[in-house]
């Protein structure tokens, strides 16, 4: 079965410091991987995706993610955190071929402290 | 606004009542998905449509749940004889097949509370 794991329920970081939100996956073949962000009482917003090619993917709002096939990881990163980045972050993945449903991690709550 | 919309945003119902939710996808998107999200969990897949055809249903989708997309545009999700365990956020997403990874765009969700 396909699965995505986010090992940290909560990540706290000081404003201006770099942040990392971790994600590991168990998805067959070379997967498509995604990061979404959810603000209170709102739906999920697409941040970035990995399809193929460059292992460092750049997305919205200064976020980037690094795909590591050997470690089956897709960690989300940002060089300098903002208080406004505080939200719930979800990693998701699916196998290649067709628009099959996404499998989501449980989410990681990011708190950026001023 | 050209994003995914859902109606209603909130629904409070008594156990045993039927409820229906509506989702309007991004207009050019041919795939439409329904997910359920409970507190502290990521979204869980329920079902999806390719145009008007329902292609896959999760085993989470009991016989009390039914979804339709009659003209390949908007979709409805009906829950019959609601139970307290149905309380959750119901999310709709849409995507365009054949565009690379086909990222899904989500609506704001419908929060259901069954009392």
PDB file of C-alpha atoms in Angstrom:
ATOM      1  CA  UNK A   1       0.000   0.000   0.000  1.00  0.00           C
ATOM      2  CA  UNK A   2       1.144   3.517  -0.736  1.00  0.00           C
ATOM      3  CA  UNK A   3       1.942   5.707   2.246  1.00  0.00           C
ATOM      4  CA  UNK A   4       3.425   9.053   3.179  1.00  0.00           C
ATOM      5  CA  UNK A   5       4.844   9.794   6.612  1.00  0.00           C
ATOM      6  CA  UNK A   6       5.487  13.070   8.349  1.00  0.00           C
ATOM      7  CA  UNK A   7       7.440  12.158  11.484  1.00  0.00           C
ATOM      8  CA  UNK A   8       6.952  15.479  13.266  1.00  0.00           C
ATOM      9  CA  UNK A   9       3.553  16.645  14.504  1.00  0.00           C
ATOM     10  CA  UNK A  10       4.946  20.089  15.337  1.00  0.00           C
ATOM     11  CA  UNK A  11       7.932  22.151  14.225  1.00  0.00           C
ATOM     12  CA  UNK A  12       8.872  25.381  15.966  1.00  0.00           C
ATOM     13  CA  UNK A  13      11.319  27.828  14.436  1.00  0.00           C
ATOM     14  CA  UNK A  14      12.343  31.409  15.116  1.00  0.00           C
ATOM     15  CA  UNK A  15      11.527  34.018  12.504  1.00  0.00           C
ATOM     16  CA  UNK A  16      14.422  34.483  10.114  1.00  0.00           C
ATOM     17  CA  UNK A  17      15.841  31.018  10.738  1.00  0.00           C
ATOM     18  CA  UNK A  18      15.785  28.271   8.120  1.00  0.00           C
ATOM     19  CA  UNK A  19      12.992  25.720   8.409  1.00  0.00           C
ATOM     20  CA  UNK A  20      12.648  22.085   7.414  1.00  0.00           C
ATOM     21  CA  UNK A  21       9.484  20.000   7.472  1.00  0.00           C
ATOM     22  CA  UNK A  22      10.193  16.318   6.943  1.00  0.00           C
ATOM     23  CA  UNK A  23       8.420  13.826   4.693  1.00  0.00           C
ATOM     24  CA  UNK A  24       9.191  10.247   3.725  1.00  0.00           C
ATOM     25  CA  UNK A  25       7.258   8.174   1.240  1.00  0.00           C
ATOM     26  CA  UNK A  26       6.507   4.626   0.282  1.00  0.00           C
ATOM     27  CA  UNK A  27       5.065   4.974  -3.199  1.00  0.00           C
ATOM     28  CA  UNK A  28       5.694   2.545  -6.041  1.00  0.00           C
ATOM     29  CA  UNK A  29       8.050   3.430  -8.855  1.00  0.00           C
ATOM     30  CA  UNK A  30       9.133   7.002  -9.344  1.00  0.00           C
ATOM     31  CA  UNK A  31       6.417   8.903  -7.580  1.00  0.00           C
ATOM     32  CA  UNK A  32       4.845  12.278  -8.019  1.00  0.00           C
ATOM     33  CA  UNK A  33       5.253  14.173  -4.736  1.00  0.00           C
ATOM     34  CA  UNK A  34       3.518  17.294  -3.509  1.00  0.00           C
ATOM     35  CA  UNK A  35       3.441  19.751  -0.649  1.00  0.00           C
ATOM     36  CA  UNK A  36       0.273  21.549   0.396  1.00  0.00           C
ATOM     37  CA  UNK A  37      -0.340  24.155   3.102  1.00  0.00           C
ATOM     38  CA  UNK A  38      -3.562  24.611   5.064  1.00  0.00           C
ATOM     39  CA  UNK A  39      -4.494  27.749   6.949  1.00  0.00           C
ATOM     40  CA  UNK A  40      -7.288  27.691   9.584  1.00  0.00           C
ATOM     41  CA  UNK A  41     -10.775  27.152   8.147  1.00  0.00           C
ATOM     42  CA  UNK A  42      -9.436  27.018   4.616  1.00  0.00           C
ATOM     43  CA  UNK A  43      -8.752  24.328   2.065  1.00  0.00           C
ATOM     44  CA  UNK A  44      -5.360  23.037   1.053  1.00  0.00           C
ATOM     45  CA  UNK A  45      -3.205  25.274  -1.105  1.00  0.00           C
ATOM     46  CA  UNK A  46      -0.729  23.750  -3.552  1.00  0.00           C
ATOM     47  CA  UNK A  47       2.887  24.729  -2.823  1.00  0.00           C
ATOM     48  CA  UNK A  48       5.080  22.648  -5.101  1.00  0.00           C
ATOM     49  CA  UNK A  49       5.503  19.304  -6.826  1.00  0.00           C
ATOM     50  CA  UNK A  50       8.208  16.904  -7.888  1.00  0.00           C
ATOM     51  CA  UNK A  51       7.802  15.184 -11.240  1.00  0.00           C
ATOM     52  CA  UNK A  52      11.270  14.359 -12.512  1.00  0.00           C
ATOM     53  CA  UNK A  53      14.627  15.927 -13.141  1.00  0.00           C
ATOM     54  CA  UNK A  54      16.220  18.352 -10.720  1.00  0.00           C
ATOM     55  CA  UNK A  55      15.999  17.045  -7.173  1.00  0.00           C
ATOM     56  CA  UNK A  56      15.544  20.554  -5.775  1.00  0.00           C
ATOM     57  CA  UNK A  57      12.088  21.865  -6.554  1.00  0.00           C
ATOM     58  CA  UNK A  58      11.141  25.500  -6.055  1.00  0.00           C
ATOM     59  CA  UNK A  59       7.599  26.502  -5.235  1.00  0.00           C
ATOM     60  CA  UNK A  60       5.388  29.288  -3.966  1.00  0.00           C
ATOM     61  CA  UNK A  61       6.219  31.780  -1.202  1.00  0.00           C
ATOM     62  CA  UNK A  62       9.940  30.974  -1.222  1.00  0.00           C
ATOM     63  CA  UNK A  63       9.498  27.311  -0.327  1.00  0.00           C
ATOM     64  CA  UNK A  64      11.538  24.551  -1.893  1.00  0.00           C
ATOM     65  CA  UNK A  65      11.748  20.803  -1.448  1.00  0.00           C
ATOM     66  CA  UNK A  66      14.508  18.295  -1.926  1.00  0.00           C
ATOM     67  CA  UNK A  67      13.764  14.897  -3.440  1.00  0.00           C
ATOM     68  CA  UNK A  68      16.088  12.143  -2.244  1.00  0.00           C
ATOM     69  CA  UNK A  69      15.404   8.802  -3.882  1.00  0.00           C
ATOM     70  CA  UNK A  70      17.855   6.774  -1.799  1.00  0.00           C
ATOM     71  CA  UNK A  71      16.306   8.034   1.444  1.00  0.00           C
ATOM     72  CA  UNK A  72      12.767   8.122  -0.010  1.00  0.00           C
ATOM     73  CA  UNK A  73      12.388  11.615   1.363  1.00  0.00           C
ATOM     74  CA  UNK A  74      10.906  14.881   0.134  1.00  0.00           C
ATOM     75  CA  UNK A  75      11.625  17.467   2.820  1.00  0.00           C
ATOM     76  CA  UNK A  76      10.175  20.964   2.599  1.00  0.00           C
ATOM     77  CA  UNK A  77      12.566  23.833   3.234  1.00  0.00           C
ATOM     78  CA  UNK A  78      12.723  27.592   3.396  1.00  0.00           C
ATOM     79  CA  UNK A  79      15.895  29.622   3.983  1.00  0.00           C
ATOM     80  CA  UNK A  80      14.269  32.261   6.192  1.00  0.00           C
ATOM     81  CA  UNK A  81      10.979  31.629   8.002  1.00  0.00           C
ATOM     82  CA  UNK A  82       8.232  34.230   8.359  1.00  0.00           C
ATOM     83  CA  UNK A  83       5.580  34.400  11.075  1.00  0.00           C
ATOM     84  CA  UNK A  84       3.010  34.207   8.278  1.00  0.00           C
ATOM     85  CA  UNK A  85       4.365  30.756   7.334  1.00  0.00           C
ATOM     86  CA  UNK A  86       2.727  29.360  10.481  1.00  0.00           C
ATOM     87  CA  UNK A  87       0.230  26.792   9.244  1.00  0.00           C
ATOM     88  CA  UNK A  88      -0.410  23.081   8.757  1.00  0.00           C
ATOM     89  CA  UNK A  89       1.710  21.452   6.059  1.00  0.00           C
ATOM     90  CA  UNK A  90       0.852  18.240   4.244  1.00  0.00           C
ATOM     91  CA  UNK A  91       3.070  16.047   2.114  1.00  0.00           C
ATOM     92  CA  UNK A  92       1.319  13.875  -0.484  1.00  0.00           C
ATOM     93  CA  UNK A  93       2.267  11.414  -3.177  1.00  0.00           C
ATOM     94  CA  UNK A  94       0.957   9.081  -5.807  1.00  0.00           C
ATOM     95  CA  UNK A  95       2.343   6.653  -8.373  1.00  0.00           C
ATOM     96  CA  UNK A  96       2.952   7.784 -11.933  1.00  0.00           C
ATOM     97  CA  UNK A  97       0.353   7.002 -14.547  1.00  0.00           C
ATOM     98  CA  UNK A  98      -3.130   8.487 -14.489  1.00  0.00           C
ATOM     99  CA  UNK A  99      -4.524  10.896 -11.965  1.00  0.00           C
ATOM    100  CA  UNK A 100      -4.804   8.386  -9.167  1.00  0.00           C
ATOM    101  CA  UNK A 101      -5.781   9.653  -5.741  1.00  0.00           C
ATOM    102  CA  UNK A 102      -3.235  11.332  -3.556  1.00  0.00           C
ATOM    103  CA  UNK A 103      -2.023   9.710  -0.350  1.00  0.00           C
ATOM    104  CA  UNK A 104      -1.430  12.287   2.367  1.00  0.00           C
ATOM    105  CA  UNK A 105       0.717  12.396   5.455  1.00  0.00           C
ATOM    106  CA  UNK A 106      -0.876  13.347   8.767  1.00  0.00           C
ATOM    107  CA  UNK A 107       0.425  16.876   8.574  1.00  0.00           C
ATOM    108  CA  UNK A 108       2.989  18.938  10.457  1.00  0.00           C
ATOM    109  CA  UNK A 109       2.058  22.098  12.276  1.00  0.00           C
ATOM    110  CA  UNK A 110       4.674  24.790  11.746  1.00  0.00           C
ATOM    111  CA  UNK A 111       4.919  27.605  14.263  1.00  0.00           C
ATOM    112  CA  UNK A 112       7.210  30.500  13.463  1.00  0.00           C
ATOM    113  CA  UNK A 113       7.942  32.579  16.525  1.00  0.00           C
ATOM    114  CA  UNK A 114       8.758  36.265  16.252  1.00  0.00           C
TER     115      UNK A 114
ATOM    116  CA  UNK B   1     -13.054  33.618  -8.620  1.00  0.00           C
ATOM    117  CA  UNK B   2     -11.909  30.677 -10.730  1.00  0.00           C
ATOM    118  CA  UNK B   3     -10.994  28.278  -7.930  1.00  0.00           C
ATOM    119  CA  UNK B   4     -12.844  25.268  -6.561  1.00  0.00           C
ATOM    120  CA  UNK B   5     -15.929  26.212  -4.577  1.00  0.00           C
ATOM    121  CA  UNK B   6     -17.959  24.186  -2.095  1.00  0.00           C
ATOM    122  CA  UNK B   7     -21.344  24.734  -0.571  1.00  0.00           C
ATOM    123  CA  UNK B   8     -22.269  24.901   2.231  1.00  0.00           C
ATOM    124  CA  UNK B   9     -19.165  25.779   4.204  1.00  0.00           C
ATOM    125  CA  UNK B  10     -20.674  24.488   7.423  1.00  0.00           C
ATOM    126  CA  UNK B  11     -23.487  22.055   8.115  1.00  0.00           C
ATOM    127  CA  UNK B  12     -24.891  20.999  11.465  1.00  0.00           C
ATOM    128  CA  UNK B  13     -27.357  18.135  11.375  1.00  0.00           C
ATOM    129  CA  UNK B  14     -28.963  15.681  13.725  1.00  0.00           C
ATOM    130  CA  UNK B  15     -28.065  12.039  13.630  1.00  0.00           C
ATOM    131  CA  UNK B  16     -30.204  10.160  11.155  1.00  0.00           C
ATOM    132  CA  UNK B  17     -30.772  13.087   8.806  1.00  0.00           C
ATOM    133  CA  UNK B  18     -29.585  13.204   5.201  1.00  0.00           C
ATOM    134  CA  UNK B  19     -27.182  15.882   3.974  1.00  0.00           C
ATOM    135  CA  UNK B  20     -25.953  16.890   0.536  1.00  0.00           C
ATOM    136  CA  UNK B  21     -22.852  18.878  -0.339  1.00  0.00           C
ATOM    137  CA  UNK B  22     -21.989  20.531  -3.614  1.00  0.00           C
ATOM    138  CA  UNK B  23     -18.639  21.087  -5.312  1.00  0.00           C
ATOM    139  CA  UNK B  24     -17.946  23.264  -8.333  1.00  0.00           C
ATOM    140  CA  UNK B  25     -14.508  22.488  -9.805  1.00  0.00           C
ATOM    141  CA  UNK B  26     -12.235  24.688 -11.857  1.00  0.00           C
ATOM    142  CA  UNK B  27     -14.108  24.919 -15.134  1.00  0.00           C
ATOM    143  CA  UNK B  28     -11.619  23.273 -17.487  1.00  0.00           C
ATOM    144  CA  UNK B  29     -10.740  20.447 -15.074  1.00  0.00           C
ATOM    145  CA  UNK B  30     -12.031  17.007 -16.015  1.00  0.00           C
ATOM    146  CA  UNK B  31     -11.159  15.170 -12.796  1.00  0.00           C
ATOM    147  CA  UNK B  32     -12.985  15.762  -9.535  1.00  0.00           C
ATOM    148  CA  UNK B  33     -12.126  14.201  -6.180  1.00  0.00           C
ATOM    149  CA  UNK B  34     -13.793  13.973  -2.779  1.00  0.00           C
ATOM    150  CA  UNK B  35     -11.733  13.609   0.407  1.00  0.00           C
ATOM    151  CA  UNK B  36     -12.598  13.493   4.099  1.00  0.00           C
ATOM    152  CA  UNK B  37     -10.392  15.092   6.733  1.00  0.00           C
ATOM    153  CA  UNK B  38     -10.718  14.579  10.466  1.00  0.00           C
ATOM    154  CA  UNK B  39      -8.900  16.464  13.197  1.00  0.00           C
ATOM    155  CA  UNK B  40      -5.207  15.673  13.299  1.00  0.00           C
ATOM    156  CA  UNK B  41      -5.257  13.682  10.091  1.00  0.00           C
ATOM    157  CA  UNK B  42      -4.475  14.298   6.480  1.00  0.00           C
ATOM    158  CA  UNK B  43      -7.217  14.112   3.872  1.00  0.00           C
ATOM    159  CA  UNK B  44      -8.417  10.599   3.052  1.00  0.00           C
ATOM    160  CA  UNK B  45      -9.613   9.747  -0.442  1.00  0.00           C
ATOM    161  CA  UNK B  46     -13.310   8.918  -0.861  1.00  0.00           C
ATOM    162  CA  UNK B  47     -14.047   8.862  -4.589  1.00  0.00           C
ATOM    163  CA  UNK B  48     -13.221  10.498  -7.906  1.00  0.00           C
ATOM    164  CA  UNK B  49     -14.744  11.251 -11.290  1.00  0.00           C
ATOM    165  CA  UNK B  50     -13.392  11.523 -14.781  1.00  0.00           C
ATOM    166  CA  UNK B  51     -15.953  13.803 -16.413  1.00  0.00           C
ATOM    167  CA  UNK B  52     -19.275  12.229 -15.368  1.00  0.00           C
ATOM    168  CA  UNK B  53     -17.919   8.717 -14.758  1.00  0.00           C
ATOM    169  CA  UNK B  54     -17.179   7.656 -11.193  1.00  0.00           C
ATOM    170  CA  UNK B  55     -13.918   5.746 -11.586  1.00  0.00           C
ATOM    171  CA  UNK B  56     -12.942   4.715  -8.088  1.00  0.00           C
ATOM    172  CA  UNK B  57     -14.474   4.525  -4.641  1.00  0.00           C
ATOM    173  CA  UNK B  58     -12.618   4.028  -1.398  1.00  0.00           C
ATOM    174  CA  UNK B  59     -13.745   1.375   1.046  1.00  0.00           C
ATOM    175  CA  UNK B  60     -14.252   4.332   3.385  1.00  0.00           C
ATOM    176  CA  UNK B  61     -17.283   5.172   1.275  1.00  0.00           C
ATOM    177  CA  UNK B  62     -20.045   3.149   2.914  1.00  0.00           C
ATOM    178  CA  UNK B  63     -23.414   2.441   1.318  1.00  0.00           C
ATOM    179  CA  UNK B  64     -24.798   5.537   3.040  1.00  0.00           C
ATOM    180  CA  UNK B  65     -22.573   7.724   0.868  1.00  0.00           C
ATOM    181  CA  UNK B  66     -23.300   8.486  -2.759  1.00  0.00           C
ATOM    182  CA  UNK B  67     -21.659  10.902  -5.154  1.00  0.00           C
ATOM    183  CA  UNK B  68     -22.680  12.140  -8.558  1.00  0.00           C
ATOM    184  CA  UNK B  69     -21.326  14.356 -11.283  1.00  0.00           C
ATOM    185  CA  UNK B  70     -24.241  14.268 -13.711  1.00  0.00           C
ATOM    186  CA  UNK B  71     -22.996  16.575 -16.457  1.00  0.00           C
ATOM    187  CA  UNK B  72     -19.296  16.357 -15.837  1.00  0.00           C
ATOM    188  CA  UNK B  73     -19.265  19.737 -14.158  1.00  0.00           C
ATOM    189  CA  UNK B  74     -20.361  20.161 -10.534  1.00  0.00           C
ATOM    190  CA  UNK B  75     -20.601  17.220  -8.163  1.00  0.00           C
ATOM    191  CA  UNK B  76     -22.741  16.354  -5.160  1.00  0.00           C
ATOM    192  CA  UNK B  77     -21.925  14.152  -2.197  1.00  0.00           C
ATOM    193  CA  UNK B  78     -24.896  12.840  -0.222  1.00  0.00           C
ATOM    194  CA  UNK B  79     -24.741  11.154   3.156  1.00  0.00           C
ATOM    195  CA  UNK B  80     -27.872   9.307   4.225  1.00  0.00           C
ATOM    196  CA  UNK B  81     -28.796   8.535   7.832  1.00  0.00           C
ATOM    197  CA  UNK B  82     -25.866  10.500   9.205  1.00  0.00           C
ATOM    198  CA  UNK B  83     -23.927   9.183  12.172  1.00  0.00           C
ATOM    199  CA  UNK B  84     -21.738  11.049  14.645  1.00  0.00           C
ATOM    200  CA  UNK B  85     -18.712   9.400  13.088  1.00  0.00           C
ATOM    201  CA  UNK B  86     -19.471  11.239   9.859  1.00  0.00           C
ATOM    202  CA  UNK B  87     -18.473  14.526  11.498  1.00  0.00           C
ATOM    203  CA  UNK B  88     -15.489  15.760   9.485  1.00  0.00           C
ATOM    204  CA  UNK B  89     -14.326  18.249   6.883  1.00  0.00           C
ATOM    205  CA  UNK B  90     -15.307  17.141   3.389  1.00  0.00           C
ATOM    206  CA  UNK B  91     -12.907  18.421   0.759  1.00  0.00           C
ATOM    207  CA  UNK B  92     -13.348  18.584  -2.982  1.00  0.00           C
ATOM    208  CA  UNK B  93     -10.455  18.886  -5.431  1.00  0.00           C
ATOM    209  CA  UNK B  94     -10.131  19.053  -9.189  1.00  0.00           C
ATOM    210  CA  UNK B  95      -7.364  18.479 -11.696  1.00  0.00           C
ATOM    211  CA  UNK B  96      -6.728  18.386 -15.419  1.00  0.00           C
ATOM    212  CA  UNK B  97      -5.719  15.008 -16.786  1.00  0.00           C
ATOM    213  CA  UNK B  98      -2.690  14.891 -18.991  1.00  0.00           C
ATOM    214  CA  UNK B  99      -0.867  17.902 -17.551  1.00  0.00           C
ATOM    215  CA  UNK B 100       2.228  16.350 -16.051  1.00  0.00           C
ATOM    216  CA  UNK B 101       1.629  15.393 -12.457  1.00  0.00           C
ATOM    217  CA  UNK B 102      -1.921  16.731 -12.569  1.00  0.00           C
ATOM    218  CA  UNK B 103      -1.758  18.587  -9.289  1.00  0.00           C
ATOM    219  CA  UNK B 104      -5.060  18.804  -7.510  1.00  0.00           C
ATOM    220  CA  UNK B 105      -6.582  22.096  -6.431  1.00  0.00           C
ATOM    221  CA  UNK B 106      -8.755  22.051  -3.353  1.00  0.00           C
ATOM    222  CA  UNK B 107     -11.881  23.881  -2.347  1.00  0.00           C
ATOM    223  CA  UNK B 108     -12.371  25.406   1.130  1.00  0.00           C
ATOM    224  CA  UNK B 109     -14.237  22.350   2.380  1.00  0.00           C
ATOM    225  CA  UNK B 110     -17.584  21.680   4.034  1.00  0.00           C
ATOM    226  CA  UNK B 111     -17.417  21.104   7.772  1.00  0.00           C
ATOM    227  CA  UNK B 112     -20.090  18.633   8.884  1.00  0.00           C
ATOM    228  CA  UNK B 113     -21.119  18.314  12.507  1.00  0.00           C
ATOM    229  CA  UNK B 114     -23.534  15.537  13.400  1.00  0.00           C
ATOM    230  CA  UNK B 115     -25.181  15.979  16.804  1.00  0.00           C
TER     231      UNK B 115
END
